Amino acid sequence: MKYRLLLCLLYTNILQIKYTDGGDASYQSIKNLEDALLSPQNYSTTLRPVKNQKSILRVSVTFSLVAVVSLDTVKQELVTNGLLFIFWNDEVHTWEDDDYDNFNRLAPLPNQVWRPRLLIINTLGERDAFEDDYTHTFFAAEGLVGWVPGGLFHTYCALKLEKFPFDVQDCEIQLCPMSYTLPYIEFVSDGSVNLAFYYPNPGWDLLNAFVIIKNISVVPGETFSCPSVNLKLKRRSATIVLNVIVPVVLLSVLNNLVFIIPIESGEKISYAITVLLSLSVFLSMVSTMTPQVSNVVPALTKYLFGLLLSSVISVAAAILTVYLHDRDEKEESAIQCKLSYQDTVKKLSAITKAVESMEIEKEPQPEVTQDVPDYKGDNSKFRVYNKYRIISRHINKFFFGLMNVVTLVLTMWYFIFATS
């Protein structure tokens, strides 16, 4: 509710320049109030506004998130747009309303008052994000001071990409007042992040947002009270699923169909290589979406690499089956040539013996025939002798079943792991 109170106070501050509850407030009265309150003789922007400089000053912090501009997966950079509502109590600079025509609000520039300067610790841009912020502060007569700086925060976010693109990321904007340690300034917060002005990001869903206060010890004996804005973001994965994962699953199915293509078509090896190249393209596409150097390899990359490896094995198996089939044809041609030669030799031998029997009369002798099997018109014996084509068919069936099992196991593993 503080942000609404602040907006109301800023709005009424403008109105109260002319109007107050007790009547008109003259320009000179307000000018006298500014001179009495904010003149260099009466106000120091380097001292904490507490009467006892050894006492602690508690500063209330609330963060209002406007938008998650981007979360770069490759650079691991989170860009957010937000407002920081900072409140503290000024014990030194107060005034009575009656002394200044019942005027109880001032809106000085930030450089005219003391402010708890906050630096962004995990920044990838400007360290002092509020250095050029000229948002007016507001000063209340009772001593309540408020300041609402804002801007774009470029911060580092260590991404966990094991389940990409079904990942959930925890990012933070870590702020710290490096000028004051804990005994002098302590930040307090109710832990909530205001989302009244939030615009949803098309690529990320905001699951949770909260503010915590961390006590960070930089050197022994020196502890800083540092507010941290934590955001829990879930990637909207529909686009990546449709553009990458679904085509990859379909390609893995097509990769296994290489084993049912007839060898006689002449397209078996070229088909397998085409699928292999397609999978390598998707692997390169995923590598551009993830950091080039990372301690953890995304499960999607492992999945694609497994499919790529299975595609390589499929290409090798296709080449082997084609080789065996061609060897079968070569063996068949060689055996047919041998059979034709033996048949010709047999006929020539019979003719020679017939001629010799007509020229020379002699005792009949048993006919000596060559032990040549008669394969003419009977290919069954040849089929028993040559088994390469049968071996290639069995290899096709074996790898068809094996690659189907491998693809199914890899796909089930990835989806169970990534969506759990």
PDB file of N, CA, C and O in Angstrom, residues 48-121:
ATOM      1  N   ARG A  48      23.831  11.324   7.788  1.00  0.00           N
ATOM      2  CA  ARG A  48      22.555  10.642   7.954  1.00  0.00           C
ATOM      3  C   ARG A  48      21.620  11.502   8.797  1.00  0.00           C
ATOM      4  O   ARG A  48      22.040  12.110   9.791  1.00  0.00           O
ATOM      5  N   PRO A  49      20.341  11.570   8.440  1.00  0.00           N
ATOM      6  CA  PRO A  49      19.401  12.457   9.140  1.00  0.00           C
ATOM      7  C   PRO A  49      18.920  11.873  10.474  1.00  0.00           C
ATOM      8  O   PRO A  49      17.717  11.657  10.685  1.00  0.00           O
ATOM      9  N   VAL A  50      19.850  11.585  11.361  1.00  0.00           N
ATOM     10  CA  VAL A  50      19.514  11.124  12.712  1.00  0.00           C
ATOM     11  C   VAL A  50      20.264  12.000  13.703  1.00  0.00           C
ATOM     12  O   VAL A  50      21.387  12.447  13.438  1.00  0.00           O
ATOM     13  N   LYS A  51      19.641  12.248  14.831  1.00  0.00           N
ATOM     14  CA  LYS A  51      20.249  13.134  15.820  1.00  0.00           C
ATOM     15  C   LYS A  51      21.493  12.494  16.441  1.00  0.00           C
ATOM     16  O   LYS A  51      22.497  13.166  16.661  1.00  0.00           O
ATOM     17  N   ASN A  52      21.415  11.213  16.722  1.00  0.00           N
ATOM     18  CA  ASN A  52      22.566  10.494  17.252  1.00  0.00           C
ATOM     19  C   ASN A  52      23.238   9.758  16.087  1.00  0.00           C
ATOM     20  O   ASN A  52      22.705   8.772  15.581  1.00  0.00           O
ATOM     21  N   GLN A  53      24.378  10.224  15.654  1.00  0.00           N
ATOM     22  CA  GLN A  53      25.034   9.672  14.481  1.00  0.00           C
ATOM     23  C   GLN A  53      25.569   8.257  14.704  1.00  0.00           C
ATOM     24  O   GLN A  53      25.975   7.606  13.747  1.00  0.00           O
ATOM     25  N   LYS A  54      25.548   7.783  15.932  1.00  0.00           N
ATOM     26  CA  LYS A  54      25.952   6.412  16.208  1.00  0.00           C
ATOM     27  C   LYS A  54      24.765   5.447  16.189  1.00  0.00           C
ATOM     28  O   LYS A  54      24.961   4.239  16.252  1.00  0.00           O
ATOM     29  N   SER A  55      23.555   5.987  16.122  1.00  0.00           N
ATOM     30  CA  SER A  55      22.367   5.137  16.095  1.00  0.00           C
ATOM     31  C   SER A  55      22.109   4.645  14.675  1.00  0.00           C
ATOM     32  O   SER A  55      22.616   5.195  13.692  1.00  0.00           O
ATOM     33  N   ILE A  56      21.304   3.604  14.563  1.00  0.00           N
ATOM     34  CA  ILE A  56      21.037   2.984  13.267  1.00  0.00           C
ATOM     35  C   ILE A  56      19.865   3.688  12.596  1.00  0.00           C
ATOM     36  O   ILE A  56      18.932   4.160  13.256  1.00  0.00           O
ATOM     37  N   LEU A  57      19.919   3.804  11.273  1.00  0.00           N
ATOM     38  CA  LEU A  57      18.834   4.369  10.480  1.00  0.00           C
ATOM     39  C   LEU A  57      18.209   3.245   9.673  1.00  0.00           C
ATOM     40  O   LEU A  57      18.878   2.585   8.870  1.00  0.00           O
ATOM     41  N   ARG A  58      16.929   3.019   9.870  1.00  0.00           N
ATOM     42  CA  ARG A  58      16.223   1.958   9.154  1.00  0.00           C
ATOM     43  C   ARG A  58      15.530   2.545   7.923  1.00  0.00           C
ATOM     44  O   ARG A  58      14.802   3.531   8.022  1.00  0.00           O
ATOM     45  N   VAL A  59      15.795   1.901   6.802  1.00  0.00           N
ATOM     46  CA  VAL A  59      15.260   2.358   5.515  1.00  0.00           C
ATOM     47  C   VAL A  59      14.344   1.266   4.974  1.00  0.00           C
ATOM     48  O   VAL A  59      14.748   0.103   4.842  1.00  0.00           O
ATOM     49  N   SER A  60      13.117   1.659   4.653  1.00  0.00           N
ATOM     50  CA  SER A  60      12.144   0.704   4.108  1.00  0.00           C
ATOM     51  C   SER A  60      12.258   0.678   2.587  1.00  0.00           C
ATOM     52  O   SER A  60      12.347   1.722   1.932  1.00  0.00           O
ATOM     53  N   VAL A  61      12.252  -0.555   2.029  1.00  0.00           N
ATOM     54  CA  VAL A  61      12.423  -0.735   0.587  1.00  0.00           C
ATOM     55  C   VAL A  61      11.260  -1.563   0.041  1.00  0.00           C
ATOM     56  O   VAL A  61      10.905  -2.603   0.597  1.00  0.00           O
ATOM     57  N   THR A  62      10.680  -1.090  -1.061  1.00  0.00           N
ATOM     58  CA  THR A  62       9.664  -1.829  -1.810  1.00  0.00           C
ATOM     59  C   THR A  62       9.982  -1.698  -3.283  1.00  0.00           C
ATOM     60  O   THR A  62      10.365  -0.617  -3.742  1.00  0.00           O
ATOM     61  N   PHE A  63       9.846  -2.788  -4.007  1.00  0.00           N
ATOM     62  CA  PHE A  63      10.169  -2.788  -5.432  1.00  0.00           C
ATOM     63  C   PHE A  63       8.892  -2.968  -6.230  1.00  0.00           C
ATOM     64  O   PHE A  63       8.054  -3.820  -5.917  1.00  0.00           O
ATOM     65  N   SER A  64       8.753  -2.155  -7.276  1.00  0.00           N
ATOM     66  CA  SER A  64       7.616  -2.265  -8.190  1.00  0.00           C
ATOM     67  C   SER A  64       8.154  -2.674  -9.554  1.00  0.00           C
ATOM     68  O   SER A  64       8.910  -1.919 -10.183  1.00  0.00           O
ATOM     69  N   LEU A  65       7.770  -3.852 -10.005  1.00  0.00           N
ATOM     70  CA  LEU A  65       8.256  -4.373 -11.280  1.00  0.00           C
ATOM     71  C   LEU A  65       7.341  -3.892 -12.403  1.00  0.00           C
ATOM     72  O   LEU A  65       6.134  -4.124 -12.378  1.00  0.00           O
ATOM     73  N   VAL A  66       7.944  -3.244 -13.391  1.00  0.00           N
ATOM     74  CA  VAL A  66       7.196  -2.756 -14.546  1.00  0.00           C
ATOM     75  C   VAL A  66       7.207  -3.792 -15.670  1.00  0.00           C
ATOM     76  O   VAL A  66       6.170  -4.070 -16.276  1.00  0.00           O
ATOM     77  N   ALA A  67       8.379  -4.354 -15.956  1.00  0.00           N
ATOM     78  CA  ALA A  67       8.459  -5.339 -17.037  1.00  0.00           C
ATOM     79  C   ALA A  67       9.759  -6.111 -16.938  1.00  0.00           C
ATOM     80  O   ALA A  67      10.779  -5.584 -16.485  1.00  0.00           O
ATOM     81  N   VAL A  68       9.688  -7.374 -17.342  1.00  0.00           N
ATOM     82  CA  VAL A  68      10.895  -8.159 -17.605  1.00  0.00           C
ATOM     83  C   VAL A  68      11.198  -7.957 -19.083  1.00  0.00           C
ATOM     84  O   VAL A  68      10.572  -8.557 -19.956  1.00  0.00           O
ATOM     85  N   VAL A  69      12.138  -7.072 -19.368  1.00  0.00           N
ATOM     86  CA  VAL A  69      12.399  -6.691 -20.749  1.00  0.00           C
ATOM     87  C   VAL A  69      12.952  -7.873 -21.535  1.00  0.00           C
ATOM     88  O   VAL A  69      12.462  -8.199 -22.622  1.00  0.00           O
ATOM     89  N   SER A  70      13.958  -8.544 -21.010  1.00  0.00           N
ATOM     90  CA  SER A  70      14.538  -9.684 -21.710  1.00  0.00           C
ATOM     91  C   SER A  70      15.371 -10.505 -20.747  1.00  0.00           C
ATOM     92  O   SER A  70      15.841 -10.008 -19.722  1.00  0.00           O
ATOM     93  N   LEU A  71      15.538 -11.760 -21.113  1.00  0.00           N
ATOM     94  CA  LEU A  71      16.462 -12.655 -20.418  1.00  0.00           C
ATOM     95  C   LEU A  71      17.245 -13.381 -21.492  1.00  0.00           C
ATOM     96  O   LEU A  71      16.756 -14.332 -22.115  1.00  0.00           O
ATOM     97  N   ASP A  72      18.464 -12.896 -21.742  1.00  0.00           N
ATOM     98  CA  ASP A  72      19.308 -13.429 -22.799  1.00  0.00           C
ATOM     99  C   ASP A  72      19.931 -14.737 -22.332  1.00  0.00           C
ATOM    100  O   ASP A  72      20.747 -14.757 -21.398  1.00  0.00           O
ATOM    101  N   THR A  73      19.544 -15.848 -22.991  1.00  0.00           N
ATOM    102  CA  THR A  73      20.043 -17.156 -22.592  1.00  0.00           C
ATOM    103  C   THR A  73      21.524 -17.322 -22.892  1.00  0.00           C
ATOM    104  O   THR A  73      22.242 -17.986 -22.149  1.00  0.00           O
ATOM    105  N   VAL A  74      21.994 -16.719 -23.992  1.00  0.00           N
ATOM    106  CA  VAL A  74      23.392 -16.865 -24.378  1.00  0.00           C
ATOM    107  C   VAL A  74      24.291 -16.012 -23.484  1.00  0.00           C
ATOM    108  O   VAL A  74      25.290 -16.489 -22.935  1.00  0.00           O
ATOM    109  N   LYS A  75      23.942 -14.733 -23.301  1.00  0.00           N
ATOM    110  CA  LYS A  75      24.747 -13.831 -22.469  1.00  0.00           C
ATOM    111  C   LYS A  75      24.450 -13.984 -20.987  1.00  0.00           C
ATOM    112  O   LYS A  75      25.188 -13.457 -20.157  1.00  0.00           O
ATOM    113  N   GLN A  76      23.343 -14.655 -20.653  1.00  0.00           N
ATOM    114  CA  GLN A  76      22.885 -14.805 -19.265  1.00  0.00           C
ATOM    115  C   GLN A  76      22.703 -13.422 -18.620  1.00  0.00           C
ATOM    116  O   GLN A  76      23.191 -13.160 -17.521  1.00  0.00           O
ATOM    117  N   GLU A  77      21.978 -12.577 -19.330  1.00  0.00           N
ATOM    118  CA  GLU A  77      21.734 -11.208 -18.884  1.00  0.00           C
ATOM    119  C   GLU A  77      20.239 -10.983 -18.718  1.00  0.00           C
ATOM    120  O   GLU A  77      19.446 -11.236 -19.630  1.00  0.00           O
ATOM    121  N   LEU A  78      19.851 -10.495 -17.548  1.00  0.00           N
ATOM    122  CA  LEU A  78      18.466 -10.147 -17.258  1.00  0.00           C
ATOM    123  C   LEU A  78      18.313  -8.632 -17.313  1.00  0.00           C
ATOM    124  O   LEU A  78      19.062  -7.898 -16.654  1.00  0.00           O
ATOM    125  N   VAL A  79      17.357  -8.174 -18.099  1.00  0.00           N
ATOM    126  CA  VAL A  79      17.066  -6.745 -18.209  1.00  0.00           C
ATOM    127  C   VAL A  79      15.647  -6.530 -17.689  1.00  0.00           C
ATOM    128  O   VAL A  79      14.689  -7.095 -18.239  1.00  0.00           O
ATOM    129  N   THR A  80      15.522  -5.746 -16.645  1.00  0.00           N
ATOM    130  CA  THR A  80      14.221  -5.471 -16.041  1.00  0.00           C
ATOM    131  C   THR A  80      13.998  -3.974 -15.955  1.00  0.00           C
ATOM    132  O   THR A  80      14.943  -3.184 -15.866  1.00  0.00           O
ATOM    133  N   ASN A  81      12.746  -3.618 -15.958  1.00  0.00           N
ATOM    134  CA  ASN A  81      12.335  -2.222 -15.771  1.00  0.00           C
ATOM    135  C   ASN A  81      11.546  -2.162 -14.475  1.00  0.00           C
ATOM    136  O   ASN A  81      10.563  -2.893 -14.307  1.00  0.00           O
ATOM    137  N   GLY A  82      11.976  -1.316 -13.553  1.00  0.00           N
ATOM    138  CA  GLY A  82      11.307  -1.277 -12.256  1.00  0.00           C
ATOM    139  C   GLY A  82      11.508   0.031 -11.530  1.00  0.00           C
ATOM    140  O   GLY A  82      12.322   0.890 -11.921  1.00  0.00           O
ATOM    141  N   LEU A  83      10.732   0.179 -10.468  1.00  0.00           N
ATOM    142  CA  LEU A  83      10.809   1.349  -9.587  1.00  0.00           C
ATOM    143  C   LEU A  83      11.139   0.879  -8.190  1.00  0.00           C
ATOM    144  O   LEU A  83      10.626  -0.147  -7.719  1.00  0.00           O
ATOM    145  N   LEU A  84      11.975   1.637  -7.515  1.00  0.00           N
ATOM    146  CA  LEU A  84      12.385   1.302  -6.154  1.00  0.00           C
ATOM    147  C   LEU A  84      11.801   2.352  -5.216  1.00  0.00           C
ATOM    148  O   LEU A  84      12.142   3.538  -5.306  1.00  0.00           O
ATOM    149  N   PHE A  85      10.909   1.930  -4.334  1.00  0.00           N
ATOM    150  CA  PHE A  85      10.284   2.838  -3.366  1.00  0.00           C
ATOM    151  C   PHE A  85      11.096   2.777  -2.074  1.00  0.00           C
ATOM    152  O   PHE A  85      11.152   1.735  -1.417  1.00  0.00           O
ATOM    153  N   ILE A  86      11.709   3.901  -1.719  1.00  0.00           N
ATOM    154  CA  ILE A  86      12.590   3.965  -0.555  1.00  0.00           C
ATOM    155  C   ILE A  86      12.019   4.992   0.422  1.00  0.00           C
ATOM    156  O   ILE A  86      11.751   6.143   0.045  1.00  0.00           O
ATOM    157  N   PHE A  87      11.851   4.603   1.689  1.00  0.00           N
ATOM    158  CA  PHE A  87      11.310   5.476   2.732  1.00  0.00           C
ATOM    159  C   PHE A  87      12.239   5.451   3.939  1.00  0.00           C
ATOM    160  O   PHE A  87      12.770   4.399   4.290  1.00  0.00           O
ATOM    161  N   TRP A  88      12.417   6.577   4.553  1.00  0.00           N
ATOM    162  CA  TRP A  88      13.147   6.661   5.809  1.00  0.00           C
ATOM    163  C   TRP A  88      12.625   7.849   6.608  1.00  0.00           C
ATOM    164  O   TRP A  88      11.914   8.710   6.084  1.00  0.00           O
ATOM    165  N   ASN A  89      12.982   7.893   7.874  1.00  0.00           N
ATOM    166  CA  ASN A  89      12.501   8.941   8.772  1.00  0.00           C
ATOM    167  C   ASN A  89      13.635   9.914   9.079  1.00  0.00           C
ATOM    168  O   ASN A  89      14.709   9.506   9.528  1.00  0.00           O
ATOM    169  N   ASP A  90      13.387  11.181   8.820  1.00  0.00           N
ATOM    170  CA  ASP A  90      14.348  12.254   9.081  1.00  0.00           C
ATOM    171  C   ASP A  90      14.054  12.839  10.454  1.00  0.00           C
ATOM    172  O   ASP A  90      13.019  13.484  10.653  1.00  0.00           O
ATOM    173  N   GLU A  91      14.962  12.605  11.391  1.00  0.00           N
ATOM    174  CA  GLU A  91      14.749  13.094  12.753  1.00  0.00           C
ATOM    175  C   GLU A  91      15.166  14.553  12.922  1.00  0.00           C
ATOM    176  O   GLU A  91      14.778  15.195  13.909  1.00  0.00           O
ATOM    177  N   VAL A  92      15.909  15.064  11.985  1.00  0.00           N
ATOM    178  CA  VAL A  92      16.500  16.392  12.159  1.00  0.00           C
ATOM    179  C   VAL A  92      15.664  17.471  11.499  1.00  0.00           C
ATOM    180  O   VAL A  92      15.430  18.540  12.080  1.00  0.00           O
ATOM    181  N   HIS A  93      15.183  17.214  10.313  1.00  0.00           N
ATOM    182  CA  HIS A  93      14.549  18.255   9.511  1.00  0.00           C
ATOM    183  C   HIS A  93      13.038  18.054   9.505  1.00  0.00           C
ATOM    184  O   HIS A  93      12.494  17.337   8.670  1.00  0.00           O
ATOM    185  N   THR A  94      12.389  18.662  10.452  1.00  0.00           N
ATOM    186  CA  THR A  94      10.931  18.655  10.569  1.00  0.00           C
ATOM    187  C   THR A  94      10.470  20.090  10.799  1.00  0.00           C
ATOM    188  O   THR A  94      11.266  20.973  11.104  1.00  0.00           O
ATOM    189  N   TRP A  95       9.212  20.304  10.622  1.00  0.00           N
ATOM    190  CA  TRP A  95       8.659  21.646  10.855  1.00  0.00           C
ATOM    191  C   TRP A  95       7.204  21.540  11.283  1.00  0.00           C
ATOM    192  O   TRP A  95       6.568  20.507  11.131  1.00  0.00           O
ATOM    193  N   GLU A  96       6.703  22.631  11.812  1.00  0.00           N
ATOM    194  CA  GLU A  96       5.311  22.733  12.239  1.00  0.00           C
ATOM    195  C   GLU A  96       4.487  23.323  11.106  1.00  0.00           C
ATOM    196  O   GLU A  96       4.877  24.321  10.487  1.00  0.00           O
ATOM    197  N   ASP A  97       3.344  22.695  10.838  1.00  0.00           N
ATOM    198  CA  ASP A  97       2.505  23.165   9.732  1.00  0.00           C
ATOM    199  C   ASP A  97       2.046  24.602   9.940  1.00  0.00           C
ATOM    200  O   ASP A  97       1.963  25.399   8.995  1.00  0.00           O
ATOM    201  N   ASP A  98       1.744  24.948  11.169  1.00  0.00           N
ATOM    202  CA  ASP A  98       1.184  26.269  11.437  1.00  0.00           C
ATOM    203  C   ASP A  98       2.168  27.380  11.123  1.00  0.00           C
ATOM    204  O   ASP A  98       1.753  28.526  10.856  1.00  0.00           O
ATOM    205  N   ASP A  99       3.452  27.078  11.172  1.00  0.00           N
ATOM    206  CA  ASP A  99       4.454  28.121  10.932  1.00  0.00           C
ATOM    207  C   ASP A  99       4.555  28.502   9.463  1.00  0.00           C
ATOM    208  O   ASP A  99       5.103  29.560   9.139  1.00  0.00           O
ATOM    209  N   TYR A 100       4.022  27.649   8.573  1.00  0.00           N
ATOM    210  CA  TYR A 100       4.149  27.918   7.138  1.00  0.00           C
ATOM    211  C   TYR A 100       2.798  27.725   6.439  1.00  0.00           C
ATOM    212  O   TYR A 100       2.673  26.991   5.466  1.00  0.00           O
ATOM    213  N   ASP A 101       1.791  28.409   6.943  1.00  0.00           N
ATOM    214  CA  ASP A 101       0.452  28.416   6.347  1.00  0.00           C
ATOM    215  C   ASP A 101      -0.104  27.009   6.175  1.00  0.00           C
ATOM    216  O   ASP A 101      -0.721  26.669   5.152  1.00  0.00           O
ATOM    217  N   ASN A 102       0.157  26.148   7.193  1.00  0.00           N
ATOM    218  CA  ASN A 102      -0.345  24.765   7.180  1.00  0.00           C
ATOM    219  C   ASN A 102       0.158  23.949   5.980  1.00  0.00           C
ATOM    220  O   ASN A 102      -0.479  22.990   5.545  1.00  0.00           O
ATOM    221  N   PHE A 103       1.306  24.305   5.456  1.00  0.00           N
ATOM    222  CA  PHE A 103       1.891  23.555   4.335  1.00  0.00           C
ATOM    223  C   PHE A 103       2.778  22.453   4.905  1.00  0.00           C
ATOM    224  O   PHE A 103       3.693  22.737   5.677  1.00  0.00           O
ATOM    225  N   ASN A 104       2.503  21.205   4.532  1.00  0.00           N
ATOM    226  CA  ASN A 104       3.210  20.086   5.142  1.00  0.00           C
ATOM    227  C   ASN A 104       3.894  19.158   4.138  1.00  0.00           C
ATOM    228  O   ASN A 104       4.211  18.023   4.450  1.00  0.00           O
ATOM    229  N   ARG A 105       4.125  19.621   2.911  1.00  0.00           N
ATOM    230  CA  ARG A 105       4.792  18.790   1.912  1.00  0.00           C
ATOM    231  C   ARG A 105       5.786  19.627   1.114  1.00  0.00           C
ATOM    232  O   ARG A 105       5.510  20.765   0.749  1.00  0.00           O
ATOM    233  N   LEU A 106       6.949  18.997   0.834  1.00  0.00           N
ATOM    234  CA  LEU A 106       7.939  19.579  -0.057  1.00  0.00           C
ATOM    235  C   LEU A 106       8.400  18.511  -1.038  1.00  0.00           C
ATOM    236  O   LEU A 106       8.383  17.316  -0.713  1.00  0.00           O
ATOM    237  N   ALA A 107       8.832  18.948  -2.232  1.00  0.00           N
ATOM    238  CA  ALA A 107       9.323  18.014  -3.250  1.00  0.00           C
ATOM    239  C   ALA A 107      10.671  18.492  -3.768  1.00  0.00           C
ATOM    240  O   ALA A 107      10.785  18.944  -4.912  1.00  0.00           O
ATOM    241  N   PRO A 108      11.725  18.386  -2.957  1.00  0.00           N
ATOM    242  CA  PRO A 108      13.044  18.840  -3.409  1.00  0.00           C
ATOM    243  C   PRO A 108      13.661  17.846  -4.398  1.00  0.00           C
ATOM    244  O   PRO A 108      13.243  16.688  -4.504  1.00  0.00           O
ATOM    245  N   LEU A 109      14.678  18.303  -5.107  1.00  0.00           N
ATOM    246  CA  LEU A 109      15.431  17.433  -5.998  1.00  0.00           C
ATOM    247  C   LEU A 109      16.286  16.463  -5.181  1.00  0.00           C
ATOM    248  O   LEU A 109      16.641  16.755  -4.034  1.00  0.00           O
ATOM    249  N   PRO A 110      16.635  15.309  -5.762  1.00  0.00           N
ATOM    250  CA  PRO A 110      17.403  14.324  -4.994  1.00  0.00           C
ATOM    251  C   PRO A 110      18.743  14.837  -4.496  1.00  0.00           C
ATOM    252  O   PRO A 110      19.191  14.441  -3.421  1.00  0.00           O
ATOM    253  N   ASN A 111      19.391  15.705  -5.285  1.00  0.00           N
ATOM    254  CA  ASN A 111      20.700  16.187  -4.847  1.00  0.00           C
ATOM    255  C   ASN A 111      20.622  17.219  -3.745  1.00  0.00           C
ATOM    256  O   ASN A 111      21.648  17.689  -3.254  1.00  0.00           O
ATOM    257  N   GLN A 112      19.401  17.589  -3.328  1.00  0.00           N
ATOM    258  CA  GLN A 112      19.236  18.551  -2.243  1.00  0.00           C
ATOM    259  C   GLN A 112      19.076  17.879  -0.882  1.00  0.00           C
ATOM    260  O   GLN A 112      19.114  18.566   0.136  1.00  0.00           O
ATOM    261  N   VAL A 113      18.897  16.568  -0.873  1.00  0.00           N
ATOM    262  CA  VAL A 113      18.657  15.850   0.382  1.00  0.00           C
ATOM    263  C   VAL A 113      19.607  14.665   0.457  1.00  0.00           C
ATOM    264  O   VAL A 113      20.184  14.222  -0.546  1.00  0.00           O
ATOM    265  N   TRP A 114      19.727  14.155   1.670  1.00  0.00           N
ATOM    266  CA  TRP A 114      20.516  12.928   1.856  1.00  0.00           C
ATOM    267  C   TRP A 114      19.709  11.738   1.348  1.00  0.00           C
ATOM    268  O   TRP A 114      18.506  11.622   1.593  1.00  0.00           O
ATOM    269  N   ARG A 115      20.391  10.828   0.654  1.00  0.00           N
ATOM    270  CA  ARG A 115      19.742   9.616   0.137  1.00  0.00           C
ATOM    271  C   ARG A 115      20.639   8.408   0.379  1.00  0.00           C
ATOM    272  O   ARG A 115      21.866   8.546   0.318  1.00  0.00           O
ATOM    273  N   PRO A 116      20.065   7.255   0.635  1.00  0.00           N
ATOM    274  CA  PRO A 116      20.879   6.027   0.732  1.00  0.00           C
ATOM    275  C   PRO A 116      21.244   5.552  -0.668  1.00  0.00           C
ATOM    276  O   PRO A 116      20.450   4.901  -1.347  1.00  0.00           O
ATOM    277  N   ARG A 117      22.434   5.877  -1.104  1.00  0.00           N
ATOM    278  CA  ARG A 117      22.848   5.532  -2.454  1.00  0.00           C
ATOM    279  C   ARG A 117      23.069   4.023  -2.569  1.00  0.00           C
ATOM    280  O   ARG A 117      23.861   3.436  -1.833  1.00  0.00           O
ATOM    281  N   LEU A 118      22.372   3.422  -3.510  1.00  0.00           N
ATOM    282  CA  LEU A 118      22.434   1.974  -3.709  1.00  0.00           C
ATOM    283  C   LEU A 118      23.159   1.664  -5.011  1.00  0.00           C
ATOM    284  O   LEU A 118      22.879   2.266  -6.055  1.00  0.00           O
ATOM    285  N   LEU A 119      24.073   0.712  -4.939  1.00  0.00           N
ATOM    286  CA  LEU A 119      24.783   0.236  -6.119  1.00  0.00           C
ATOM    287  C   LEU A 119      24.300  -1.168  -6.461  1.00  0.00           C
ATOM    288  O   LEU A 119      23.935  -1.950  -5.576  1.00  0.00           O
ATOM    289  N   ILE A 120      24.297  -1.474  -7.759  1.00  0.00           N
ATOM    290  CA  ILE A 120      23.909  -2.808  -8.213  1.00  0.00           C
ATOM    291  C   ILE A 120      25.153  -3.685  -8.227  1.00  0.00           C
ATOM    292  O   ILE A 120      26.117  -3.399  -8.949  1.00  0.00           O
ATOM    293  N   ILE A 121      25.137  -4.736  -7.435  1.00  0.00           N
ATOM    294  CA  ILE A 121      26.325  -5.575  -7.285  1.00  0.00           C
ATOM    295  C   ILE A 121      26.525  -6.477  -8.504  1.00  0.00           C
ATOM    296  O   ILE A 121      27.625  -6.586  -9.035  1.00  0.00           O
TER     297      ILE A 121
END
